[in-house]
Amino acid sequence: MDRVYNFSAGPATLPIEVLQEVGEEWLDFQGLGMSVVEISHRSQAYKALNAEVEARFKSLLGLGDGYRVLFLQGGATTQFGMIPLNFLPDGGSADYVLTGNWSVKAQEDADRIGQTRVAASSAEAFRYIPPASEQSYDPDAAYVHITSNNTIYGTQFHEWPSVGDRPLVADMSSDILCRPIPAEDFALIYAGAQKNIGPAGATIVVIRESWLEKRVDRNLPVMFDYRTHIKKDSAYNTPPVFTIYMINLVLKWIEGLGGLAAMAQRNQKKAATVYEAIDRSGGFYSGYVRPEDRSLMNVTFTLPDDEVTAKFIAEAGKEGLVNLKGYRSLGGIRASIYNAMPQAGVERLADFMDRFASDNG
Ligand SMILES: *Cc1c(COP(=O)(O)O)cnc(C)c1O
């Protein structure tokens, strides 16, 4: 069997060790004589699994007792609405930092619920992260929303915004657990699972419990209220058991490699391998974003024209380097090199880039 190197932005590549482990215990989960997707979400086995994955998450992020980790459905996109429904009061306003399509969508949903303000923006082409000197926060903001990594454009916050005691909310869908973060500086972190930590189906929400005391007094449908999920350990209704099970295996895999500091080291080396191939091409490849804001997870670049770009994608595909096409409206190339992409994959890509540039430049 030939596995390819899959540079898809999401759903994305997963660690081979994890995929193998799923295969090995597929027919008989923990000696129960059935698979993990056949067990009851009210069973002891499932309750233990949920507790285990929450504990692993908290330990990897260094979170204390004041935080909960929830596994919800509806994708990161549902959080765009759920956050303002719970935390944007009538007559209040929330600050949004616009660094890509996803942050724009998050703000658009908040605008459907209440009032927002742009605290900083790189919207003319999303090629950079607005530096501190371009950020200005409303002293009364109900919260500040950022997108830590911009999956489409390939920028990433390398310095967290300084927001004082305003609650900081981050969409970390495409870089959760890629590096250590000061997790307790955030009131809420959310991420769809399918980029860096598992298959689609669950959205991780890390929430500071004390912030819930500030929850807006609004009569919400039960599934849209974070308190429902906290009270019921993410199992108010049937949870996406398979995704949560796989997230647990991915977290174990991260622990085995040495945790988030080790992930950051691996990811920096991988990203450098690809960015160096761009930078030594003499302009044949051109990075889309400002170098100091380059993402560790999504590397974006363009080639001289559309024809040579299509040829690049086709020839890379023949070498087992797949899903390199840039976002549909942006064009160019995007190599997503999430946690599970091995160093060998980026070396194959960089080697291909060198050969392609010298043959076509
Ligand atoms: C992919 C992505 C989303 C959307 O996630 P879904 O789980 O598909 O709703 C939101 N934000 C960012 C930063 C993303 O990369």
mmCIF file of C-alpha atoms and ligand atoms in Angstrom, residues 9 74-78 80 102 147 149-152 171-174 190-195 202-203 338, ligand 1:
data_model
loop_
_atom_site.group_PDB
_atom_site.id
_atom_site.type_symbol
_atom_site.label_atom_id
_atom_site.label_comp_id
_atom_site.label_asym_id
_atom_site.label_seq_id
_atom_site.Cartn_x
_atom_site.Cartn_y
_atom_site.Cartn_z
ATOM 1 C CA ALA A 9 -5.893 22.108 4.595
ATOM 2 C CA GLY A 74 -21.610 21.931 14.248
ATOM 3 C CA GLY A 75 -17.968 22.703 13.537
ATOM 4 C CA ALA A 76 -15.990 25.799 14.383
ATOM 5 C CA THR A 77 -18.572 27.652 12.295
ATOM 6 C CA THR A 78 -21.275 27.079 14.915
ATOM 7 C CA PHE A 80 -19.106 31.913 15.368
ATOM 8 C CA TRP A 102 -12.692 32.966 8.880
ATOM 9 C CA THR A 147 -8.126 33.845 14.583
ATOM 10 C CA ASN A 149 -3.847 30.962 12.350
ATOM 11 C CA ASN A 150 -5.283 31.966 9.015
ATOM 12 C CA THR A 151 -5.718 28.725 7.140
ATOM 13 C CA ILE A 152 -6.393 30.268 3.733
ATOM 14 C CA ASP A 171 -10.426 30.424 16.830
ATOM 15 C CA MET A 172 -7.499 27.980 16.784
ATOM 16 C CA SER A 173 -9.028 25.583 14.267
ATOM 17 C CA SER A 174 -5.890 25.300 12.191
ATOM 18 C CA TYR A 190 -12.267 26.777 19.962
ATOM 19 C CA ALA A 191 -11.163 24.558 17.122
ATOM 20 C CA GLY A 192 -12.725 22.172 14.652
ATOM 21 C CA ALA A 193 -10.961 18.831 15.074
ATOM 22 C CA GLN A 194 -10.339 18.059 11.425
ATOM 23 C CA LYS A 195 -7.197 20.087 10.837
ATOM 24 C CA ALA A 202 -16.194 17.495 16.955
ATOM 25 C CA THR A 203 -15.310 21.038 17.871
ATOM 26 C CA TYR A 338 -0.085 20.229 10.360
HETATM 27 C C1 LIG B 1 -11.642 25.339 8.820
HETATM 28 C C2 LIG B 1 -11.804 26.523 9.676
HETATM 29 C C3 LIG B 1 -13.050 26.893 10.201
HETATM 30 C C4 LIG B 1 -14.325 26.151 9.866
HETATM 31 O O1 LIG B 1 -14.361 24.964 10.549
HETATM 32 P P1 LIG B 1 -15.615 23.962 10.500
HETATM 33 O O2 LIG B 1 -15.280 22.985 11.576
HETATM 34 O O3 LIG B 1 -15.650 23.381 9.127
HETATM 35 O O4 LIG B 1 -16.835 24.746 10.799
HETATM 36 C C5 LIG B 1 -13.099 27.981 11.043
HETATM 37 N N1 LIG B 1 -11.997 28.678 11.348
HETATM 38 C C6 LIG B 1 -10.791 28.365 10.863
HETATM 39 C C7 LIG B 1 -9.598 29.163 11.248
HETATM 40 C C8 LIG B 1 -10.647 27.270 10.008
HETATM 41 O O5 LIG B 1 -9.440 26.946 9.527
#
